[in-house]
């Protein structure tokens, strides 16, 4: 029996929860832990990943039928690296503060396994539209994941949420802030707690589905 | 094959397309990025060089060659004057390129810093973006700024790289020498304008005469300043406090009041003296104070930081004294000024003057040769020697090693005779030379002829002799006249005489001098120091005592310090106050610290000067100062007594070598070391004893005490292990047998009882008497009844046992030869 093709909507939304790169697939852990000190940084990283992921999926999908199997990975890397370089130049030109904030992790998008993973797992086997939908959906899921982590870290760790630039909203007095959450160790703590919650929801949903069946 | 080509083609195609894409985007973004960076640098220039704000100074690109890590430089120019430079610096941090700008002014100080690009991990290196992180380097010299940076915790590597980059910038900046040297007055004017908040202030140098006084006061800079806010005198002084490099600023207004004091730099201990000195609030007590306040040094808040405090007081004293003298006509003499002036005034002879020893009067003594029996005969029976000694000679000269002496002879000769001079130590001629060369074939015209003598070692008891020489051409009688001879020690600047031509020396002479001899004196409660006035022959012309006594008791004892002069005939030459803490004496009319007041007679003149030291001084009373004057009288009288009774004890008595040898077997030669110690009653001299190979073998003491019938003189040896070798009594006529003893004192067993004593044990086993004039009790050597005045040791009489104890205790207490 032929496997049913996923609809465009299913492809787009898969990354939101069911195959969320951050909490389910555990892809792109390096920026997940490193740039989630503030919501602003997480959003910036998410946007950058989205830019690269959507376009890399597009280009790889377009050339998938011409790429010899033996050199597909190097070619994917060339495409991704080129897109990251372009992203860096654009951000340095138009969003220099954000580029400075993301620092070296902007360059490290090249080695974000989410991007190479989606290129290999999806874009190399699907058409451009679906590939872009997959890239965008995964990017949204990735961004949502790291923004969620950043939200808790920044809110509970520093007591405020930075909306943009110097605009920040102070929500928790200093006495009640959990300063460790701002530190690198805090990223692991928050990530671990959120993964547990996601799995709890996932198992609960599966149990409900089994009961229905 | 086809597949391979396809792979290569595809790879190439992808790379080319990707490159084109990157190139296209780069083409668009590069100008934007560069424009932004230029704008950032320009904005940063104002930020890191704030002096530019509000001026017409322009910012220009530095067009010279730069070296990494400096990637750019902007010069700040005022007309043609370079006011500053802002460097753009890029270096490789831990993971990324790091870029910053740093401003430097004409003085080489950092004017500001800003990080432009820091892509290091924000959580660890984010502080590089905070201006507070670099607060310490603002104002620091660029060369020292790197070391002023504490670094960013968690970003050790980047911090180190940052320091290295700044040091490289400093090195380049130093090598480039971009700035003309700024005149010190311009630097200080900018400083004072800033400190007094008066941009109209103009600083001018002091007059040449005052600058000379400034130098003698050891003050670094002083200016007169005029501006809208008033007229000032500005003093800037650098001095060494607990650490070197303290720099203070003092500004005095035209009412001679202090209007500003500030410590500009201090390297003293940051948590102690440095903190005490640099706290601004501490110095509010100086505001509007007269300069007397500074001179008196009555300040609060620096207690405990002794060195920091005293050096600061000294700096303030010098500035205040200078200011009062130059601007108020009040002369305050420092001890450095007063002491030599007082020494000169109290000296019975002119200090620094040439002491003349005349061996022939103006009439001259004819050194006449001839066969008639008159005059001084020179025989010519030894043709091999071209001079003959004559009887004009004078002995007893002592010359010190390393000094230069000039023997100046006024003489003339007739009948083509030349005059020879020799210095002889009894065995050989140390100097033997003709007085002048031009007498070879002609008479020696009357003139002053000089020869120099520069002994390489001390020589004593030298005889000066003159001879009349024959010339080669004329071996017949002649005569010469020695008119006058002087021997002077040349000190200071002098021209070494030309031995070949015997040119008359044009010298700066200073032969009569003040020598501190405190250590050779017996201690006295009223005497702190003793100085002898010694002429070039080593003769003591007089003595100056530094004395002290108490003033009134006000919250503690107060002191009165003075100098007292005594001439060699035992008469007072004068009395001078050196200082006092007595609050009543200090402001009184009888106290002065102005040496010029003594240039005319009258100050205590009738009551002290010229009186014999055996006189009882009785000073005129002044109401309210009775106690002080009584104490001064007492101190002067005590010093007079001391001078008669104790002062002479400093002249060491040389003991016959044979008596010294008897005290320490194997000893052969002796060197007195007593002058290295404070003199003690009953100890005549102390010698190091050497054997025939000139090896130190021990110490020999020469002692004395008053026996029952005579003065007892003895020598006592102590070997290097601290054991008494022998007690040798060589003078004393005691009625020993008269007291019923079988042998006389000098042959008694008592003397043998000291041989072999361990010095340390003997001293520890001896119990001194409570009354210091009495003897103590020894458990090592027993007193002998019936002759207790001679032997002592019975706790009642001071005798031999007690005298020996005095010597051995001296040996222990002074660690002679390392004794413990």
Coordinates of N, CA and C in Angstrom, one line a residue, chain A residues 63 66-68 70-71 74-75 78-79 82 85-86 89-90 92-94 96 99-101 103-105 184, chain B residues 3 6-7 10-11 14-15 18-19 21-22 25-26 28-29 32-33 36 40 95-96 118-119 121-123:
Chain A
X63 N 17.1 21.7 -7.2 CA 18.2 21.0 -7.9 C 18.3 19.5 -7.5
X66 N 19.0 16.9 -10.1 CA 20.3 17.1 -10.8 C 21.5 16.7 -10.0
X67 N 21.3 16.6 -8.7 CA 22.4 16.4 -7.8 C 22.8 14.9 -7.8
X68 N 24.0 14.6 -8.1 CA 24.4 13.2 -8.0 C 24.4 12.8 -6.5
X70 N 26.2 10.9 -4.9 CA 27.5 10.8 -4.2 C 28.0 12.2 -3.6
X71 N 27.5 13.3 -4.2 CA 28.0 14.6 -3.7 C 26.9 15.5 -3.2
X74 N 27.9 17.5 0.2 CA 28.7 18.7 0.0 C 28.0 19.8 -0.7
X75 N 27.1 19.4 -1.7 CA 26.4 20.5 -2.4 C 25.4 21.1 -1.5
X78 N 27.3 23.5 0.6 CA 27.7 24.8 -0.2 C 26.5 25.7 -0.2
X79 N 25.4 25.2 -0.5 CA 24.2 26.0 -0.6 C 23.9 26.6 0.8
X82 N 26.5 29.3 1.7 CA 26.3 30.5 1.0 C 25.2 31.3 1.5
X85 N 26.2 33.0 4.7 CA 27.1 34.1 4.5 C 26.3 35.3 4.0
X86 N 25.4 35.0 3.1 CA 24.5 36.1 2.7 C 23.7 36.7 3.9
X89 N 25.9 38.9 5.9 CA 26.1 40.2 5.3 C 24.9 41.1 5.4
X90 N 23.8 40.5 5.2 CA 22.5 41.3 5.3 C 22.3 41.8 6.7
X92 N 24.6 42.3 9.0 CA 25.6 43.3 9.4 C 25.2 44.6 8.7
X93 N 24.6 44.5 7.6 CA 24.3 45.8 6.9 C 23.0 46.4 7.4
X94 N 22.0 45.6 7.7 CA 20.7 46.2 8.1 C 20.3 46.0 9.5
X96 N 22.7 45.5 12.4 CA 24.0 45.3 13.0 C 24.0 45.0 14.5
X99 N 23.1 41.4 14.8 CA 24.2 40.6 14.4 C 25.3 40.5 15.4
X100 N 25.5 41.7 16.1 CA 26.5 41.7 17.2 C 26.0 40.9 18.3
X101 N 24.7 40.9 18.6 CA 24.2 40.2 19.7 C 24.3 38.7 19.5
X103 N 26.3 37.2 17.5 CA 27.8 36.9 17.4 C 28.1 35.7 16.6
X104 N 28.9 34.9 17.2 CA 29.4 33.7 16.5 C 28.3 32.7 16.1
X105 N 27.2 32.7 16.8 CA 26.1 31.8 16.6 C 25.4 32.0 15.3
X184 N 24.5 29.8 31.6 CA 24.4 28.7 30.7 C 23.7 27.5 31.3
Chain B
X3 N 29.5 9.9 -15.5 CA 29.0 10.2 -14.2 C 29.9 11.1 -13.4
X6 N 29.6 14.6 -14.7 CA 28.4 15.1 -14.1 C 28.6 15.6 -12.7
X7 N 29.3 14.8 -11.9 CA 29.5 15.3 -10.5 C 30.3 16.6 -10.5
X10 N 28.3 19.5 -11.7 CA 27.2 19.9 -10.8 C 27.9 20.6 -9.6
X11 N 29.0 20.1 -9.1 CA 29.6 20.8 -8.0 C 30.1 22.2 -8.4
X14 N 27.1 24.6 -8.8 CA 26.6 25.0 -7.5 C 27.5 26.0 -6.9
X15 N 28.7 25.7 -6.9 CA 29.7 26.7 -6.3 C 29.7 28.0 -7.0
X18 N 26.4 29.8 -6.2 CA 26.5 30.3 -4.8 C 27.4 31.5 -4.7
X19 N 28.6 31.4 -5.4 CA 29.5 32.5 -5.3 C 28.9 33.8 -5.9
X21 N 25.8 34.5 -6.0 CA 24.9 35.0 -5.1 C 25.5 35.8 -3.9
X22 N 26.6 35.2 -3.4 CA 27.3 35.9 -2.3 C 27.9 37.2 -2.8
X25 N 25.2 39.9 -3.2 CA 24.7 40.4 -1.9 C 25.8 41.3 -1.2
X26 N 27.1 40.8 -1.4 CA 28.2 41.5 -0.8 C 28.3 42.9 -1.4
X28 N 26.0 44.6 -2.5 CA 25.0 45.5 -2.0 C 25.3 46.0 -0.6
X29 N 25.7 45.0 0.2 CA 25.8 45.3 1.6 C 27.2 45.9 2.0
X32 N 27.1 49.7 2.5 CA 26.3 50.0 3.7 C 27.0 49.8 5.0
X33 N 27.7 48.6 5.0 CA 28.5 48.3 6.2 C 29.6 49.3 6.5
X36 N 28.3 52.6 7.6 CA 27.9 52.6 9.0 C 29.2 52.6 9.9
X40 N 30.1 55.2 12.7 CA 30.4 54.7 14.1 C 31.7 55.3 14.6
X95 N 37.2 34.3 19.8 CA 36.6 33.6 18.6 C 36.3 34.5 17.5
X96 N 36.3 35.8 17.7 CA 36.0 36.7 16.6 C 36.8 38.0 16.6
X118 N 32.1 43.6 19.1 CA 32.5 42.6 20.0 C 31.5 41.4 19.8
X119 N 32.0 40.5 19.0 CA 31.1 39.3 18.7 C 31.4 38.1 19.5
X121 N 31.1 35.8 22.9 CA 29.9 35.3 23.6 C 29.4 36.3 24.6
X122 N 28.2 36.7 24.4 CA 27.7 37.9 25.2 C 27.7 37.6 26.7
X123 N 27.4 36.3 27.0 CA 27.3 36.1 28.5 C 28.6 36.2 29.2

